[in-house]
Each structure stands twice: as C-alpha cells, then as structure tokens.
Coordinates of C-alpha atoms in Angstrom, one line a residue:
M96 CA 86.2 38.2 -5.4
T97 CA 82.6 37.2 -6.2
G98 CA 81.3 40.7 -5.3
A99 CA 83.9 42.4 -7.4
L100 CA 83.2 40.0 -10.3
F101 CA 79.5 40.8 -10.1
L102 CA 80.2 44.5 -10.1
V103 CA 82.5 44.3 -13.1
M104 CA 80.1 42.0 -14.9
A105 CA 77.2 44.5 -14.3
V106 CA 79.2 47.5 -15.6
I107 CA 80.3 45.7 -18.7
A108 CA 76.8 44.3 -19.4
L109 CA 75.1 47.6 -19.0
G110 CA 77.7 49.2 -21.2
I111 CA 77.0 46.7 -23.9
M112 CA 73.2 47.2 -23.5
A113 CA 73.7 51.0 -23.9
L114 CA 75.8 50.5 -27.0
G115 CA 73.3 48.0 -28.4
H116 CA 70.4 50.3 -28.0
R117 CA 72.3 53.1 -29.6
K118 CA 73.6 51.1 -32.6
G119 CA 70.6 48.9 -33.0
F120 CA 72.3 45.5 -32.6
Q121 CA 71.5 42.5 -30.3
P122 CA 73.1 43.5 -27.0
S123 CA 72.0 40.2 -25.3
L124 CA 74.0 38.1 -27.8
V125 CA 77.1 40.2 -27.3
I126 CA 76.8 40.0 -23.5
L127 CA 76.3 36.3 -23.7
L128 CA 79.4 35.9 -25.9
V129 CA 81.6 38.2 -23.8
A130 CA 80.6 36.6 -20.6
G131 CA 81.1 33.2 -22.1
A132 CA 84.6 34.1 -23.2
A133 CA 85.3 35.6 -19.7
S134 CA 84.3 32.4 -18.0
F135 CA 87.5 30.7 -19.4
I136 CA 89.7 33.2 -17.6
P137 CA 91.4 31.1 -14.9
A138 CA 90.9 33.8 -12.2
V139 CA 87.1 33.8 -12.8
P140 CA 85.4 31.6 -10.1
R141 CA 82.3 29.5 -10.6
L142 CA 79.2 31.5 -9.8
E143 CA 76.1 29.5 -8.7
L144 CA 72.8 30.9 -7.5
E145 CA 70.0 28.8 -6.1
P146 CA 68.1 27.6 -9.1
H147 CA 64.7 28.7 -7.8
L148 CA 66.0 32.3 -7.2
I149 CA 66.7 32.8 -10.9
L150 CA 63.0 32.4 -11.9
G151 CA 61.6 33.8 -8.6
L152 CA 63.6 37.0 -8.6
V153 CA 64.2 37.7 -12.3
M154 CA 61.1 36.8 -14.1
P155 CA 58.3 38.4 -12.0
P156 CA 59.5 42.1 -12.5
L157 CA 60.2 41.4 -16.2
L158 CA 56.8 39.9 -16.8
Y159 CA 55.0 42.5 -14.8
A160 CA 56.7 45.4 -16.6
A161 CA 55.9 43.8 -20.0
A162 CA 52.2 43.4 -19.0
V163 CA 51.9 47.0 -17.6
N164 CA 53.4 48.6 -20.6
F165 CA 51.6 46.5 -23.2
S166 CA 48.1 47.6 -24.3
F167 CA 45.5 45.2 -23.0
F168 CA 43.0 46.4 -25.7
T169 CA 45.6 45.7 -28.4
F170 CA 46.0 42.3 -26.8
V171 CA 42.3 41.7 -27.2
R172 CA 42.2 42.9 -30.7
N173 CA 44.9 40.5 -31.7
F174 CA 43.9 37.7 -29.4
K175 CA 43.7 35.0 -31.9
P176 CA 47.2 35.3 -33.5
I177 CA 48.7 36.1 -30.1
V178 CA 47.3 33.0 -28.5
G179 CA 48.0 31.0 -31.6
L180 CA 51.7 31.9 -31.4
G181 CA 52.1 32.5 -27.7
F182 CA 50.2 29.4 -26.3
T183 CA 49.4 26.9 -29.0
L184 CA 52.8 27.1 -30.8
V185 CA 54.6 26.8 -27.5
L186 CA 52.5 23.7 -26.7
V187 CA 53.1 22.2 -30.1
T188 CA 56.8 23.0 -29.9
T189 CA 57.0 21.4 -26.5
V190 CA 55.3 18.2 -27.6
I191 CA 57.3 17.8 -30.8
I192 CA 60.7 18.7 -29.3
G193 CA 59.9 16.6 -26.2
F194 CA 59.3 13.4 -28.2
F195 CA 62.0 14.3 -30.7
T196 CA 64.6 14.8 -27.9
S197 CA 63.5 11.6 -26.1
W198 CA 64.2 9.8 -29.4
I199 CA 67.6 11.2 -30.1
V200 CA 68.7 11.4 -26.4
P201 CA 67.1 8.5 -24.7
A202 CA 69.5 8.7 -21.7
I203 CA 67.7 11.7 -20.2
G204 CA 64.3 10.0 -20.4
V205 CA 60.9 11.3 -21.6
A206 CA 60.5 13.6 -18.6
G207 CA 63.9 15.2 -19.0
A208 CA 63.3 15.6 -22.7
F209 CA 60.1 17.5 -22.0
V210 CA 62.0 19.7 -19.5
L211 CA 64.4 20.6 -22.4
A212 CA 61.4 21.2 -24.7
T213 CA 59.8 23.6 -22.3
V214 CA 63.1 25.5 -21.9
V215 CA 63.6 26.0 -25.6
S216 CA 60.0 26.5 -26.7
P217 CA 59.4 30.3 -25.8
P218 CA 60.9 32.8 -28.3
D219 CA 62.2 36.2 -27.0
T220 CA 61.4 39.1 -29.4
V221 CA 62.1 42.0 -26.9
T222 CA 65.0 43.5 -28.8
I223 CA 63.4 43.2 -32.2
V224 CA 60.2 44.8 -30.9
S225 CA 62.1 47.6 -29.2
H226 CA 63.6 48.6 -32.5
G227 CA 60.4 47.9 -34.5
K228 CA 59.9 51.4 -35.8
E229 CA 63.6 51.8 -36.8
L230 CA 63.4 48.5 -38.7
G231 CA 60.1 49.5 -40.4
L232 CA 58.0 46.8 -38.8
P233 CA 54.3 47.2 -39.1
R234 CA 52.5 48.2 -35.9
R235 CA 50.4 45.0 -36.0
V236 CA 53.4 42.8 -36.3
V237 CA 55.0 44.6 -33.4
A238 CA 51.8 44.2 -31.4
I239 CA 51.5 40.5 -32.2
L240 CA 55.2 39.8 -31.3
T241 CA 54.9 41.7 -28.1
G242 CA 51.7 39.9 -27.0
E243 CA 53.3 36.6 -28.1
S244 CA 56.3 37.2 -26.0
L245 CA 54.1 37.9 -23.0
V246 CA 51.9 34.9 -23.4
N247 CA 54.6 32.4 -24.3
D248 CA 56.6 33.4 -21.2
A249 CA 53.7 32.5 -19.0
A250 CA 52.8 29.4 -20.9
A251 CA 56.3 28.0 -21.2
L252 CA 57.2 28.6 -17.6
T253 CA 53.9 27.0 -16.5
F254 CA 54.8 23.9 -18.7
F255 CA 58.3 24.1 -17.3
S256 CA 57.2 23.8 -13.7
L257 CA 55.0 20.8 -14.6
A258 CA 57.9 19.1 -16.5
V259 CA 60.4 19.7 -13.8
A260 CA 58.0 18.2 -11.2
A261 CA 57.5 15.1 -13.4
A262 CA 61.2 14.7 -14.1
A263 CA 62.2 15.2 -10.4
G264 CA 59.5 12.9 -9.1
T265 CA 58.1 15.7 -7.0
H266 CA 54.7 14.9 -5.4
T267 CA 51.9 17.1 -6.6
F268 CA 48.5 17.4 -4.8
I269 CA 46.7 16.8 -8.2
S270 CA 48.0 13.7 -9.9
N271 CA 46.5 14.3 -13.3
P272 CA 48.8 16.7 -15.3
F273 CA 45.9 18.2 -17.3
W274 CA 43.8 19.1 -14.2
L275 CA 47.0 20.3 -12.4
F276 CA 47.6 22.7 -15.4
V277 CA 44.0 23.9 -15.4
Y278 CA 44.1 24.5 -11.6
G279 CA 47.4 26.3 -11.9
C280 CA 46.1 28.6 -14.6
V281 CA 42.7 29.4 -13.1
V282 CA 44.0 30.0 -9.5
G283 CA 46.9 32.0 -10.9
I284 CA 44.6 34.2 -12.8
V285 CA 42.3 34.7 -9.8
I286 CA 45.3 35.5 -7.5
G287 CA 46.8 37.9 -10.0
W288 CA 43.5 39.8 -10.4
V289 CA 42.7 40.0 -6.7
L290 CA 46.2 41.3 -5.8
G291 CA 46.0 43.7 -8.7
V292 CA 42.7 45.1 -7.4
I293 CA 44.1 45.3 -3.9
A294 CA 47.2 47.2 -5.2
I295 CA 45.0 49.7 -7.1
T296 CA 42.9 50.4 -4.0
V297 CA 45.9 50.7 -1.6
R298 CA 47.8 53.0 -4.0
S299 CA 44.8 55.3 -4.2
L300 CA 45.0 55.8 -0.5
L301 CA 48.8 56.3 0.0
G302 CA 49.1 59.7 -1.5
S303 CA 52.9 59.3 -1.9
P304 CA 54.5 58.7 -5.3
A305 CA 57.5 57.0 -3.6
L306 CA 55.3 54.6 -1.7
E307 CA 53.0 54.0 -4.6
T308 CA 56.0 53.1 -6.8
A309 CA 57.4 50.9 -4.1
L310 CA 54.1 49.0 -3.9
G311 CA 54.3 48.6 -7.7
L312 CA 57.7 47.0 -7.3
I313 CA 56.5 44.6 -4.6
L314 CA 53.4 43.5 -6.4
P315 CA 55.0 41.2 -9.0
F316 CA 56.9 39.3 -6.3
A317 CA 53.8 39.1 -4.2
A318 CA 51.7 37.7 -7.1
Y319 CA 54.4 35.2 -8.0
F320 CA 55.1 33.8 -4.6
V321 CA 51.5 33.8 -3.3
A322 CA 50.4 31.9 -6.4
E323 CA 53.3 29.5 -6.1
S324 CA 52.4 28.9 -2.4
F325 CA 49.0 27.7 -3.7
H326 CA 50.7 25.5 -6.3
A327 CA 49.4 27.8 -9.0
S328 CA 51.1 29.5 -11.9
G329 CA 53.1 32.3 -10.5
V330 CA 54.1 33.7 -13.9
L331 CA 50.4 33.9 -15.0
A332 CA 49.5 35.6 -11.7
V333 CA 52.1 38.2 -12.4
V334 CA 50.9 38.9 -16.0
I335 CA 47.3 39.2 -14.8
A336 CA 48.3 41.5 -12.0
G337 CA 50.1 43.7 -14.5
F338 CA 47.1 43.9 -16.8
T339 CA 44.8 44.6 -13.9
V340 CA 46.9 47.5 -12.7
S341 CA 47.4 48.9 -16.2
I342 CA 43.7 48.9 -16.9
G343 CA 42.6 50.1 -13.5
T344 CA 45.0 53.0 -13.3
Q345 CA 44.3 54.3 -16.8
Y346 CA 40.9 53.4 -18.1
N347 CA 38.5 53.8 -15.2
P348 CA 37.2 57.3 -15.4
G349 CA 36.5 59.3 -12.3
R350 CA 38.2 56.9 -9.9
E351 CA 41.6 55.3 -10.3
T352 CA 42.9 57.9 -12.7
R353 CA 42.7 60.4 -9.9
G354 CA 43.8 57.9 -7.2
V355 CA 47.3 57.5 -8.8
D356 CA 49.2 60.7 -8.8
F357 CA 50.7 61.9 -12.1
R358 CA 54.1 62.0 -10.3
T359 CA 53.7 58.2 -9.6
R360 CA 53.1 57.5 -13.3
S361 CA 56.1 59.6 -14.3
M362 CA 58.3 57.9 -11.7
E363 CA 57.2 54.4 -12.9
R364 CA 57.9 55.3 -16.5
Q365 CA 61.5 55.9 -15.5
V366 CA 61.9 53.0 -12.9
W367 CA 60.7 50.0 -14.9
P368 CA 62.9 50.4 -18.0
V369 CA 65.9 50.6 -15.6
I370 CA 64.9 47.4 -13.9
E371 CA 64.2 45.6 -17.1
T372 CA 67.6 46.6 -18.6
A373 CA 69.5 45.6 -15.4
L374 CA 67.8 42.2 -15.1
E375 CA 68.1 41.3 -18.8
A376 CA 71.8 42.2 -18.7
F377 CA 72.3 40.2 -15.5
V378 CA 70.6 37.0 -16.8
F379 CA 72.7 37.0 -20.1
A380 CA 75.9 37.8 -18.2
Y381 CA 75.3 35.2 -15.5
M382 CA 74.4 32.5 -18.0
G383 CA 77.4 33.4 -20.1
L384 CA 79.7 32.9 -17.1
Q385 CA 78.3 29.3 -16.8
V386 CA 79.5 28.3 -20.3
R387 CA 82.9 27.0 -19.2
W388 CA 81.5 25.1 -16.3
V389 CA 78.7 23.5 -18.3
I390 CA 81.3 22.3 -20.9
E391 CA 83.5 21.0 -18.1
D392 CA 80.5 19.2 -16.5
L393 CA 79.6 17.8 -19.9
A394 CA 83.0 16.0 -20.0
E395 CA 81.7 13.9 -17.0
T396 CA 78.7 12.7 -18.9
E397 CA 78.5 10.1 -21.6
Y398 CA 78.4 12.7 -24.4
S399 CA 81.4 14.4 -25.9
F400 CA 81.4 18.1 -26.8
G401 CA 80.9 17.3 -30.5
E402 CA 78.0 14.9 -29.8
A403 CA 76.3 17.4 -27.5
L404 CA 76.9 20.2 -30.1
G405 CA 75.3 18.0 -32.8
L406 CA 72.3 17.3 -30.6
G407 CA 72.0 21.0 -29.9
L408 CA 72.1 21.9 -33.6
L409 CA 69.4 19.3 -34.3
V410 CA 67.1 20.9 -31.7
L411 CA 68.0 24.3 -33.0
L412 CA 66.9 23.3 -36.6
A413 CA 63.8 21.7 -35.2
V414 CA 62.6 24.8 -33.3
I415 CA 63.2 27.0 -36.3
L416 CA 61.3 24.7 -38.7
I417 CA 58.4 24.3 -36.4
R418 CA 57.8 28.0 -36.1
I419 CA 58.1 28.5 -39.9
A420 CA 55.6 25.7 -40.5
W421 CA 53.2 26.9 -37.8
V422 CA 53.1 30.4 -39.1
A423 CA 52.6 29.2 -42.6
A424 CA 49.7 27.1 -41.5
L425 CA 48.2 29.8 -39.2
Y426 CA 48.3 32.7 -41.7
G427 CA 48.7 30.9 -45.1
K428 CA 45.2 29.4 -44.9
G429 CA 43.7 32.8 -44.2
L430 CA 45.5 34.4 -47.2
F431 CA 44.5 31.5 -49.4
D432 CA 40.8 31.7 -48.3
A433 CA 40.7 35.4 -49.0
W434 CA 42.2 34.9 -52.4
I435 CA 39.7 32.2 -53.3
F436 CA 36.8 34.4 -52.1
A437 CA 37.9 37.3 -54.2
K438 CA 38.2 35.0 -57.3
R439 CA 34.7 33.6 -56.7
A440 CA 33.1 37.0 -56.1
A441 CA 34.7 38.3 -59.3
I442 CA 33.5 35.4 -61.4
D443 CA 30.0 34.9 -60.0
P444 CA 28.7 37.2 -57.3
S445 CA 25.6 35.0 -57.0
D446 CA 27.7 32.0 -56.0
P447 CA 26.1 30.5 -52.8
R448 CA 29.4 30.5 -51.0
V449 CA 29.9 34.2 -51.8
V450 CA 26.4 35.0 -50.7
R451 CA 26.8 33.2 -47.4
R452 CA 30.0 35.1 -46.7
M453 CA 28.4 38.4 -47.5
Q454 CA 25.5 37.5 -45.1
Q455 CA 28.0 36.7 -42.4
V456 CA 29.6 40.2 -42.9
E457 CA 26.2 41.8 -42.7
R458 CA 25.3 40.0 -39.4
M459 CA 28.7 41.1 -38.0
E460 CA 28.0 44.7 -39.0
Q461 CA 24.5 44.6 -37.4
R462 CA 25.9 43.2 -34.1
Q463 CA 28.5 46.0 -34.2
A464 CA 25.8 48.6 -34.7
E465 CA 23.9 47.2 -31.7
R466 CA 27.1 47.3 -29.6
E467 CA 27.7 50.9 -30.5
E468 CA 24.2 51.8 -29.4
R469 CA 24.8 50.2 -26.1
W470 CA 28.2 52.1 -25.7
R471 CA 26.4 55.4 -26.6
E472 CA 23.8 54.8 -23.9
R473 CA 26.4 53.9 -21.3
D474 CA 28.3 57.0 -22.2
E475 CA 25.2 59.1 -21.6
R476 CA 24.5 57.4 -18.3
W477 CA 28.0 58.2 -17.1
A478 CA 27.6 61.8 -18.1
E479 CA 24.3 62.0 -16.2
R480 CA 26.0 60.6 -13.1
R481 CA 28.8 63.0 -13.3
P482 CA 27.2 66.4 -14.2
D483 CA 30.3 68.2 -12.9
R484 CA 32.2 66.8 -16.0
Q485 CA 32.0 68.9 -19.1
K486 CA 30.0 67.2 -21.9
I487 CA 32.2 66.8 -24.9
E488 CA 31.6 65.9 -28.5
R489 CA 34.0 63.2 -29.4
P490 CA 35.1 62.6 -32.9
K491 CA 33.3 59.9 -34.8
R492 CA 35.0 56.6 -34.9
Q493 CA 37.4 56.4 -37.7
R494 CA 37.3 52.7 -37.8
N495 CA 35.9 49.8 -35.9
M496 CA 38.2 48.9 -33.0
R497 CA 36.3 45.7 -32.2
Q498 CA 36.2 44.2 -35.7
P499 CA 38.7 41.3 -36.3
P500 CA 41.9 42.8 -37.7
R501 CA 43.0 42.1 -41.2
P502 CA 45.1 38.9 -41.8
L503 CA 48.8 39.4 -42.1
S504 CA 50.2 39.7 -45.6
W505 CA 52.7 37.1 -46.8
K506 CA 55.6 39.5 -46.1
E507 CA 54.4 40.1 -42.6
S508 CA 53.9 36.3 -42.1
L509 CA 57.4 35.6 -43.3
L510 CA 58.8 38.2 -40.9
V511 CA 56.9 36.7 -38.0
S512 CA 58.1 33.2 -38.8
W513 CA 61.7 34.3 -38.7
T514 CA 61.5 36.1 -35.3
G515 CA 61.9 33.0 -33.2
M516 CA 65.0 34.0 -31.2
R517 CA 65.4 32.3 -27.9
G518 CA 66.7 34.5 -25.1
I519 CA 66.1 35.4 -21.5
V520 CA 63.4 33.0 -20.6
T521 CA 65.3 30.0 -22.2
L522 CA 68.4 30.9 -20.3
A523 CA 66.7 31.7 -17.0
A524 CA 64.7 28.4 -17.2
A525 CA 67.9 26.5 -18.0
G526 CA 69.6 28.0 -15.0
S527 CA 66.7 27.3 -12.7
I528 CA 66.7 23.5 -13.3
P529 CA 67.1 21.9 -9.9
L530 CA 70.5 20.3 -9.0
V531 CA 68.9 17.2 -7.6
D532 CA 65.6 15.5 -8.0
G533 CA 63.0 14.6 -5.4
F534 CA 65.1 11.6 -4.3
G535 CA 68.3 13.5 -3.7
E536 CA 70.0 12.3 -6.9
E537 CA 71.4 14.4 -9.7
F538 CA 68.7 15.8 -11.9
P539 CA 68.5 13.6 -15.0
G540 CA 70.4 15.2 -17.9
R541 CA 70.7 18.7 -16.3
T542 CA 74.1 19.5 -17.8
L543 CA 73.2 18.3 -21.3
I544 CA 69.9 20.2 -21.1
Q545 CA 71.7 23.4 -20.2
F546 CA 74.3 22.9 -23.0
I547 CA 71.6 22.3 -25.6
A548 CA 69.6 25.3 -24.3
F549 CA 72.8 27.5 -24.7
T550 CA 73.3 26.1 -28.2
V551 CA 69.7 26.9 -29.2
A552 CA 69.7 30.4 -27.7
I553 CA 73.1 31.4 -29.2
G554 CA 72.2 29.8 -32.6
T555 CA 68.8 31.6 -32.9
L556 CA 70.4 34.9 -31.8
L557 CA 73.1 34.5 -34.5
L558 CA 70.9 33.1 -37.3
Q559 CA 67.7 35.0 -36.8
G560 CA 68.6 37.9 -34.5
L561 CA 71.3 39.2 -36.9
T562 CA 69.3 38.6 -40.0
V563 CA 65.8 39.9 -39.0
P564 CA 66.8 43.5 -39.6
L565 CA 68.1 42.6 -43.0
L566 CA 65.0 40.7 -43.9
A567 CA 62.7 43.5 -42.7
R568 CA 64.6 46.0 -44.9
R569 CA 64.6 43.6 -47.9
L570 CA 60.8 43.0 -47.7
K571 CA 60.1 46.7 -47.7
I572 CA 56.7 46.4 -46.1
D573 CA 54.6 49.5 -46.7
V574 CA 53.6 51.1 -43.4
T575 CA 52.4 54.4 -44.9
E576 CA 48.8 53.7 -44.2
E577 CA 49.6 52.6 -40.6
D578 CA 51.6 55.7 -40.0
A579 CA 48.8 57.9 -41.3
E580 CA 46.3 56.0 -39.1
E581 CA 48.5 56.6 -36.1
E582 CA 48.6 60.3 -36.8
R583 CA 44.8 60.4 -37.1
Q584 CA 44.4 58.5 -33.8
L585 CA 46.8 60.9 -32.0
A586 CA 44.8 63.9 -33.4
S587 CA 41.5 62.3 -32.3
A588 CA 42.9 61.6 -28.8
Q589 CA 44.3 65.1 -28.5
A590 CA 40.9 66.5 -29.6
V591 CA 39.1 64.5 -26.9
A592 CA 41.6 65.8 -24.3
D593 CA 41.4 69.4 -25.5
A594 CA 37.6 69.4 -25.3
A595 CA 37.7 68.8 -21.5
E596 CA 38.7 71.3 -18.9
G597 CA 41.3 70.4 -16.3
F598 CA 43.9 67.6 -16.2
T599 CA 41.7 65.1 -14.4
A600 CA 38.8 65.7 -16.7
Q601 CA 41.0 65.3 -19.7
R602 CA 42.2 61.9 -18.5
D603 CA 38.7 60.9 -17.8
A604 CA 37.5 61.9 -21.2
V605 CA 40.4 60.1 -23.0
S606 CA 39.8 57.0 -20.8
M607 CA 36.1 56.9 -21.7
A608 CA 36.9 57.4 -25.4
V609 CA 39.2 54.3 -25.2
R610 CA 36.5 52.3 -23.4
N611 CA 34.0 53.3 -26.1
N612 CA 36.4 52.3 -28.9
E613 CA 36.5 55.9 -30.2
I614 CA 40.3 56.0 -30.1
E615 CA 43.1 53.5 -29.8
D616 CA 44.7 53.0 -26.4
E617 CA 48.2 53.3 -27.9
A618 CA 47.3 56.9 -28.8
A619 CA 45.7 57.4 -25.4
R620 CA 48.9 56.4 -23.7
I621 CA 50.8 59.0 -25.5
I622 CA 48.2 61.6 -24.6
F623 CA 48.3 60.5 -21.0
E624 CA 52.0 61.1 -20.9
R625 CA 51.5 64.6 -22.4
I626 CA 48.9 65.4 -19.8
D627 CA 51.2 64.3 -17.0
R628 CA 54.1 66.4 -18.3
Q629 CA 51.8 69.4 -18.6
E630 CA 50.5 68.9 -15.1
A631 CA 54.1 68.5 -13.8
A632 CA 55.1 71.8 -15.6
A633 CA 52.1 73.5 -14.0
Q634 CA 53.0 72.6 -10.5

C-alpha cells in the first residue's frame, strides 16, 4: 500500500508541477493542499521517514543544482544585498521570532522556540524567480532573489542544526555556540571547495559523459555527509562545491573547459531540472500527507486547534512584517541618501559633503582603471603562454562589471519585500525535527512546531505567492533598458566567440572575456550552450 501510495502521489504531484509551469501558478501550494486533503482519506496510511533522511537526501541535490546554475559573478556583484537578505535577515528573523515565540508559547521553551524560528526564517522564491521574465521582474531583482534563496537555505539550515542540538540536549564538541557556528562555516567551506576541486580533476580524466554526470550527482551527497561527519555545515559545503564546479568547468580557459565534454554539459542541463522538479514535488506532497496526523497529534497536546492556528497566524504576521521592515531599512536609506545628495549637488555644488562624495567617486574610478590595466596585462601574458590560440580583439567594455550596482528603486524594493514565501526548506526542516531528544524523551513541542510551520508556509504561499504576480504587473517596472543591455551583452559574447576558430578556442575566449569583465557571465552561459549545440550538430 505504501509503495502504491508513493507512486500515485508522485504522478499527481508531477502532473500539478507540469500544469503549474505551463499556466504560471504556484504548483507547490496546490500540491500541498491536494496532499493535505488526501491525508484525510481513511485508506491513506501514515507515512513517516527518518527525520534526518529528509534533509540529508532532499536538500543536497537541490542546493547543489541551485549553486551550479546560479552565476557566481552575479552573486559577487550583488553580494551586499544578497548577504543582507540571505544571511542577516535570516539571523534577525531567527532572533526576533525565537524570543517572540518563547514569549507567546512558553511551554516549548527557548530552545524549542528557536528551532521554530530557524524553520520559518528562510523564504523560498524559486517559483517566482522561474517565472521572473513572464512577470516582468527586473533581472537584478531576479538575481538578488535567486542569490538570497541560495544563501538563506545554507544559513537557516546551519542555524537549524545548532538550534536542534541545543533543544535536544545533544553534546557538541565545541560548547560555545558562536565558535561552533564559525567552525561549521569555515570547515564546511573548505570541505566543499576541496571536494569540488577533486570532482573537477576526476571528471577531466573520465572521458565518459555518463560517468562524469554520475560523479556530479554523487558530489552533493558526498559534500554534505563528509562535512556533517566533521560536525561542519553540510549545506554550506554543498553550496561551495556547486560554485567551485560551476566556475572550474566554465571559466578556466585552456584546461577544465576541455576536460568536461560538451555532451556532459548537455546531459547535466537535462538531468538537474528533472531532479529538482521531482524532489520539490516529493517534499510538498510528503509534507501535505502529514497534515492529518499533525492535527491528530496536536489534540494530544495542551493546545487546541484554534489556539495553535492563532499562534501560527501570529508567527505568520511577524515574519511578513519583519521582511517588509528589513527591506525598507536596507534599501530605503540608500534611496534617501541618493535623493539628499542630488538635492545638495543641485543647490550648491561646492558643498563640502558633495565635494567629498565626488572625490570618493574619482578614487573609485582610479582604482578601477588600475584594475583594468592589470587585467589587460594578465590577458596578454595568457596569450603569450598560449601562442596556438588565435589573438582576438574583444569589444570594449560596455559598462563596468565590478562597480557596485545601482540601488533598487522603491518599486523594486516593494517587490522584494513581498517575496517572502516559505516553502520547501521550511517544510523539509519541519519534517526533519527529531522524534526524541538526546535523553530519549519526546522532542519538546515538535507537533506544535510542525503545525505552526505548516501554517506559515501555507499562509505565505496564499497571501504572497498568489499576489506577487499581480503586484509585479501593477507596479509596471520598466525593464526596457535591462532588455537592451542583455541584447548588447549577448551580441558582445557572440562576437568574442566568432572571433576565435574552433569550439574549444571559442569557449576559452568567452571564458577569458568573462574573467576580464568584458562580458557578463549570464550572456556567456547562453553562448556556451549555443557552442555545445553547434559542436553536437557537427559530430
């Protein structure tokens, strides 16, 4: 019965995912609601997986795929807002919700309250981002939301592991939580980077697309479990491994780009979306099937359904307001400062504050000119070392890739503040809470935590997930300039590729142009795919 139920659940979930991508609605919400309704069918048994399997088997491939497919250079360009939303906001939300929950639900204790806080702190913007172009979202908003989703997953799950250890009374080899967190992050980063480099090296020696793809499928699990065995952050190791492989296989001219066969890249472009879709559908369907049992277990606690629902709605309201306030503080100050500077410059250009700001801009431009000179010299040295490569004249930089990007407009800030839907990470973390603590007793408040997590996830998907498309269309953000810039970047990247002879030389030329900030890596990825298709057609 269980096997048949899993099969039926998978077919229905995948069907809803396909319909959602075609029609542009939130398939995750529909899957969750359908599975939740199905859980009340008397013939449906209770499905329970080992809690640690949910995070250990579901999250590594999802995080790895997100890291591999996301532009590292875009991540660097938008580092400040991404970290501000993906790490700092998660930390702030965890602290506020933790103390708030311990105040309104004292029965679960401070540690249990912080477990709940880490569960509901990370937003999930995957669906909105995947339909960003259709919704008219600016490219930079999509980049920030994508980077935020990647960082907040790693941050929240790292905080989650610390909170669970504290609530369960599990012994840790570093007693200080701060240094335990630092250790977990540093060691996780090192392990992810080392395994990523090893994977790149081994893949370059295999010579088989099937084996190279299989190694790519194993890598996220290896990074996760190796890091966890060293008491480090497995999720952070997975993210770093993904970034390392992405950079090493695309932007190292003359070595890794030839080491990974174009057939491998083509195969991976088909495999990872399938895995992502299947795992996301599974998590939402599995957690939906737990709804009936969570409600029944809730009846055995001191809280009624109405009381628990009220607590869940309070936490839901809190997480929404925290994000709105944080985005307003993060971007509102920049907009206000820019407005004040423009007013001062218009009234009195000799104002000392205006002069100081202009001097800062001049120093930034001078440093940029020095960097460009170093990049030019490095490019020439590379050409001298590889005389077999055709010397190409690359188009002049159309804009400075390393300069800090412009601040978000008030419309973009409003849109970012409303994209705080909770989804797969919240549900996966809620399902992975241990059944018992370190003393063999029932984990404090587990049922209530899961119920509140469900309430927050469903509430944000209903309130925000369904209204974000309407808000985006109502704001009518002008993306004409971004679209024109994207076309210019594609034309420049294509010109770089066309100036070289041979598929490998074209990839090397485009890679070097990205490393020298002559073209954006988003455009380079499109050109890489074109080159791979051309090489496949030529075989």
